[in-house]
Coordinates of C-alpha atoms in Angstrom, one line a residue:
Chain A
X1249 CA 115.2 94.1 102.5
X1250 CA 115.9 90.7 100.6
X1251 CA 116.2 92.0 97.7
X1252 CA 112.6 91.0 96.5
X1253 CA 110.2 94.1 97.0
X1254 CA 106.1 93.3 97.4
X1255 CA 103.5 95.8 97.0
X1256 CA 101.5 96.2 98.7
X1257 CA 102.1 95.0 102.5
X1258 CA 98.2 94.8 103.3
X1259 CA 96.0 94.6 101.4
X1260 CA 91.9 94.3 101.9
X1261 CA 89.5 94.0 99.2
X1262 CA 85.7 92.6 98.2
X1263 CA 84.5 89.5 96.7
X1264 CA 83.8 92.2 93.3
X1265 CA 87.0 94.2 93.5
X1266 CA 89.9 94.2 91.4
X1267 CA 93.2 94.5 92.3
X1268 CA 97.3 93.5 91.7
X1269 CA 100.0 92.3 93.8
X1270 CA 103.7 93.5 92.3
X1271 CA 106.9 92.1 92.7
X1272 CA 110.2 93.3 91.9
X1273 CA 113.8 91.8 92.1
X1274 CA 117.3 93.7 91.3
X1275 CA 119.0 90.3 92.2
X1276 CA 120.0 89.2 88.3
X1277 CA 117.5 86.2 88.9
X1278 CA 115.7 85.1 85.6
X1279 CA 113.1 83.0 87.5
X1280 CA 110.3 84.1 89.7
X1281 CA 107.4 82.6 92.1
X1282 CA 104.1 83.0 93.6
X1283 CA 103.8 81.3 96.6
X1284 CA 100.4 81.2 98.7
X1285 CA 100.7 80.6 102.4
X1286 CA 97.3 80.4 104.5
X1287 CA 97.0 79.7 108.6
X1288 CA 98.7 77.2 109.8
X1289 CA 99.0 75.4 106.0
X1290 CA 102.2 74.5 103.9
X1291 CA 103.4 76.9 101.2
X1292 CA 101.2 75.9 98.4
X1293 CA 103.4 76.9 95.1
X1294 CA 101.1 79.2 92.7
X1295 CA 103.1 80.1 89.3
X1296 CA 106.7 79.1 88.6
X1297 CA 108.5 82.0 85.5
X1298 CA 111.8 81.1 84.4
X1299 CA 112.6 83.1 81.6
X1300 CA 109.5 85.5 81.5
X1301 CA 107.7 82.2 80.5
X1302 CA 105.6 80.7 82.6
X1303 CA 106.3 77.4 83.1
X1304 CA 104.4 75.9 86.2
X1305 CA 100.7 76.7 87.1
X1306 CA 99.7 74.6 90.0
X1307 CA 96.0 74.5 89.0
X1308 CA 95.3 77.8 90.8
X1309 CA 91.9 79.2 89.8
X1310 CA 91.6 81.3 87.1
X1311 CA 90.9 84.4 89.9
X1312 CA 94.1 84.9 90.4
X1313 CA 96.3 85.5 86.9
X1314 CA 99.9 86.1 86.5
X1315 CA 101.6 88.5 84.5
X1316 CA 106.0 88.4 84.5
X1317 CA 106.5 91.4 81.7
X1318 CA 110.0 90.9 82.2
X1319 CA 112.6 88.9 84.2
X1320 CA 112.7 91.5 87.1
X1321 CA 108.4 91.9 87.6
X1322 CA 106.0 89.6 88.5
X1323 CA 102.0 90.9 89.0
X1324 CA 99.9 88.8 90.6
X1325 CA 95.9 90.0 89.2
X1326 CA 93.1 89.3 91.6
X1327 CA 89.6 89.2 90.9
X1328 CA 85.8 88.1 92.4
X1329 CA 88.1 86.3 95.0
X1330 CA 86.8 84.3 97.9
X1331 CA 87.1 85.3 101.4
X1332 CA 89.3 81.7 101.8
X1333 CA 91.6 83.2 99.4
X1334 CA 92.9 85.9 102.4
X1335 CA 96.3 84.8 102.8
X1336 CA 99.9 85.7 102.7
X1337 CA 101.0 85.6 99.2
X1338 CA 105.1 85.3 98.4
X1339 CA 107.1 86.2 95.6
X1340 CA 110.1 84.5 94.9
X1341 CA 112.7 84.4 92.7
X1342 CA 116.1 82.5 91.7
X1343 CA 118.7 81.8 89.0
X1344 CA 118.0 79.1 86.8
X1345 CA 120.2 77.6 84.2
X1346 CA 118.7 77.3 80.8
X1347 CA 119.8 73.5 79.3
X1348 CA 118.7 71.6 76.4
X1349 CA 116.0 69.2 79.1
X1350 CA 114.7 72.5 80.9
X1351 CA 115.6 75.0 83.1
X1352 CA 117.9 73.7 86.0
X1353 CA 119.6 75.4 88.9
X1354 CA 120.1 75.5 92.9
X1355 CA 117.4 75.5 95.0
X1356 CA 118.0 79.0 96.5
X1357 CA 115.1 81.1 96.8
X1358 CA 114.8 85.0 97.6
X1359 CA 111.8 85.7 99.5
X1360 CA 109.6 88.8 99.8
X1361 CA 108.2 89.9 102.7
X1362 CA 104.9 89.2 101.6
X1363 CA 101.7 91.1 100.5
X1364 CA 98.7 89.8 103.5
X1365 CA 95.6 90.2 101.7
X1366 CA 92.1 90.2 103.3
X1367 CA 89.1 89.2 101.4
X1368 CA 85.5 90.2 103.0
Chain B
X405 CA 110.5 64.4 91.9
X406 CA 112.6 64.8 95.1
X407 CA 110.7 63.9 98.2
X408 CA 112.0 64.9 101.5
X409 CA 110.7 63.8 105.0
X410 CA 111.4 66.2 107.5
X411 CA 111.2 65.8 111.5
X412 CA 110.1 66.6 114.1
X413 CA 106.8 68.8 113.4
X414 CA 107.5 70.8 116.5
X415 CA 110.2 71.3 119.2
X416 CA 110.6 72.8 122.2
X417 CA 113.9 73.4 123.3
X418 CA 115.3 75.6 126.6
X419 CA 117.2 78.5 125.9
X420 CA 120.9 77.5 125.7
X421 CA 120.4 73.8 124.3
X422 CA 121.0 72.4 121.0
X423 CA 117.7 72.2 118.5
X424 CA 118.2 69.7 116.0
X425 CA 116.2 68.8 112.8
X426 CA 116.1 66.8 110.5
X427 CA 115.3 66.1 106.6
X428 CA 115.5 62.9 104.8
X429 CA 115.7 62.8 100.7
X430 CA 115.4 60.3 97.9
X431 CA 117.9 61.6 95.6
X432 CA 120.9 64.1 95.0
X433 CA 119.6 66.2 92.4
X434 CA 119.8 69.4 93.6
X435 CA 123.1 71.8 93.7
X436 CA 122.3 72.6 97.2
X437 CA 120.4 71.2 100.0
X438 CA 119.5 74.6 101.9
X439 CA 116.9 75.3 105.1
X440 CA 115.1 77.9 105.0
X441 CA 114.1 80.1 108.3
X442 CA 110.6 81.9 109.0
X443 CA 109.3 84.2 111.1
X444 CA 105.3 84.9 111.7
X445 CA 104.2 87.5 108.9
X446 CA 107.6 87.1 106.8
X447 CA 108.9 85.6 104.3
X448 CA 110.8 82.3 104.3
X449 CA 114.8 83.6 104.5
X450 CA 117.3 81.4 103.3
X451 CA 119.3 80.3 106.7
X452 CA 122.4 78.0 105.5
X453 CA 123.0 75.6 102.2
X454 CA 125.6 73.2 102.2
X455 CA 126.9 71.5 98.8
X456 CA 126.4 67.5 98.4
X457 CA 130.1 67.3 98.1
X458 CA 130.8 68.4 101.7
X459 CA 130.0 66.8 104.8
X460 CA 129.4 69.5 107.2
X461 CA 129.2 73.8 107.2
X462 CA 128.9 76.2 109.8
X463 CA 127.7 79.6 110.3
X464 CA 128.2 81.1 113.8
X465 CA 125.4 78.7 116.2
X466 CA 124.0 77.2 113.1
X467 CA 125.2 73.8 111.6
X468 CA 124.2 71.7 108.8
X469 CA 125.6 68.3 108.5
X470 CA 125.0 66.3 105.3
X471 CA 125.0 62.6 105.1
X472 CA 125.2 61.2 101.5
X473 CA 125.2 57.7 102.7
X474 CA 121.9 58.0 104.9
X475 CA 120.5 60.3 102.2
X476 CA 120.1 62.8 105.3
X477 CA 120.9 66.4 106.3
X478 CA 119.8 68.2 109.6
X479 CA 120.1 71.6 110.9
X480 CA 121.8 72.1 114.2
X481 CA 121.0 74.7 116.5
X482 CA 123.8 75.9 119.0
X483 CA 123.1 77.6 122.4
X484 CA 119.4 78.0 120.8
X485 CA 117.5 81.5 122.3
X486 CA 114.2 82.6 122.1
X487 CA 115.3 85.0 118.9
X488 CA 115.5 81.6 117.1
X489 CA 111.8 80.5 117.7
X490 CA 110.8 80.2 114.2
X491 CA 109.6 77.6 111.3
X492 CA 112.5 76.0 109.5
X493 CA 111.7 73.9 106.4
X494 CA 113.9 72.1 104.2
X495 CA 112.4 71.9 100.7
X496 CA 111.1 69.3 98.4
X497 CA 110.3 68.6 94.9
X498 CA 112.6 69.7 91.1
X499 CA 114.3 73.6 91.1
X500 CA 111.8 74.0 89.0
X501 CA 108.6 73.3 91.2
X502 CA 109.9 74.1 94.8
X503 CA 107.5 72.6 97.1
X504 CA 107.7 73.3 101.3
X505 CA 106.3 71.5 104.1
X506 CA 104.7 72.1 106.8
X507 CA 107.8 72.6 108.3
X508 CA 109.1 72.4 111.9
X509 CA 107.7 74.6 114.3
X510 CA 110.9 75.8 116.9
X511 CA 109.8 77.2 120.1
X512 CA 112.9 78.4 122.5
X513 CA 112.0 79.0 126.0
X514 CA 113.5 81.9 127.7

């Protein structure tokens, strides 16, 4: 365990289904990620939080919508997705330091393990 | 926002020789210039960081060597094994939009 928990593992779901990703940290970090990662394709960052607010949205279809209720949960909500949408989706999180230009800090990131979802 | 270049793609490398690879950035604005280790069906892991202010860090057969002057740091892979066959990346972009590569695909032959 990293210390960033995804739920579930697997997932597989319809084009019409509805369903969430979770992730939880218990690492102190005030900022958290969605990354998606498909075959043999770079990372692609999804949603950036840094202090519950989101900050980044890396024009991801309105399908997939983020929810960070605090600084240790992130949700990821999935709906009428596309079967090109299976992939491995990443949470991530990290400490960022809140100055007067924006949040700032190290480029360490805590991984998940990942939640594989199938879309048929 | 930071760009980084890294190299090579893929490498195969027989167990017991040295992997090496390699990232080249345009600026020093992060606290730490890290690479990052993955494993098929996981998570990216954070592998070794090394400060801008030091020149070279080691953890047991890894290495990372920074070069300020050539705006370079590489990883270094002692006595490499097949337990090390992986995808390293070394990120890109601002802390506050992380981007990764495609990375470099490691393959150790037994």
């Amino acid at each position: 365990e990293t210390g960033v928990t995804q739920t579930p593992r697997h997932l597989v779901m319809g084009m019409t289904n509805k369903k969430s990703l979770k992730c939880e940290q218990h690492l102190g970090h005030n900022a958290m990620y969605w990354y998606k990662q498909s075959a043999k394709k770079p990372l692609e960052l999804m949603f950036v939080y840094n202090f519950k607010e989101q900050t980044e949205n890396n024009s991801v279809p309105s399908r997939f919508s983020p929810e960070c209720p605090n600084s240790s949960h992130l949700f990821l909500h999935l709906h009428t997705l596309q079967p090109e949408d299976s992939a491995l989706y990443l949470c991530a999180s990290s400490h960022q330091v809140r100055l007067a230009g924006g949040p700032v800090g190290a480029n360490v990131l805590t991984f998940g393990a990942g939640s594989r979802l199938t879309v048929l | 926002q930071q760009q980084v270049k890294q190299s090579p793609q893929s490498l195969i490398v027989q167990k017991g020789g040295i992997s090496i690879i390699n990232c080249a950035y345009e600026n020093t604005a992060f606290d730490y210039f890290p690479w990052y280790q993955q494993f098929p069906g996981k998570g990216p892991a954070l592998l070794i960081a090394i400060r801008p202010d030091v020149s070279e860090k080691k953890e047991g057969r890894f290495t990372i060597s920074f070069n300020k002057s050539a705006k370079q740091f590489s990883l270094h892979i002692m006595d490499s094994q097949p337990g090390d066959s992986a995808t390293y990346f070394c990120p890109s972009g601002s802390a506050r939009q992380l981007t990764f590569g495609s990375g470099t695909q490691l393959t150790v032959l037994p």
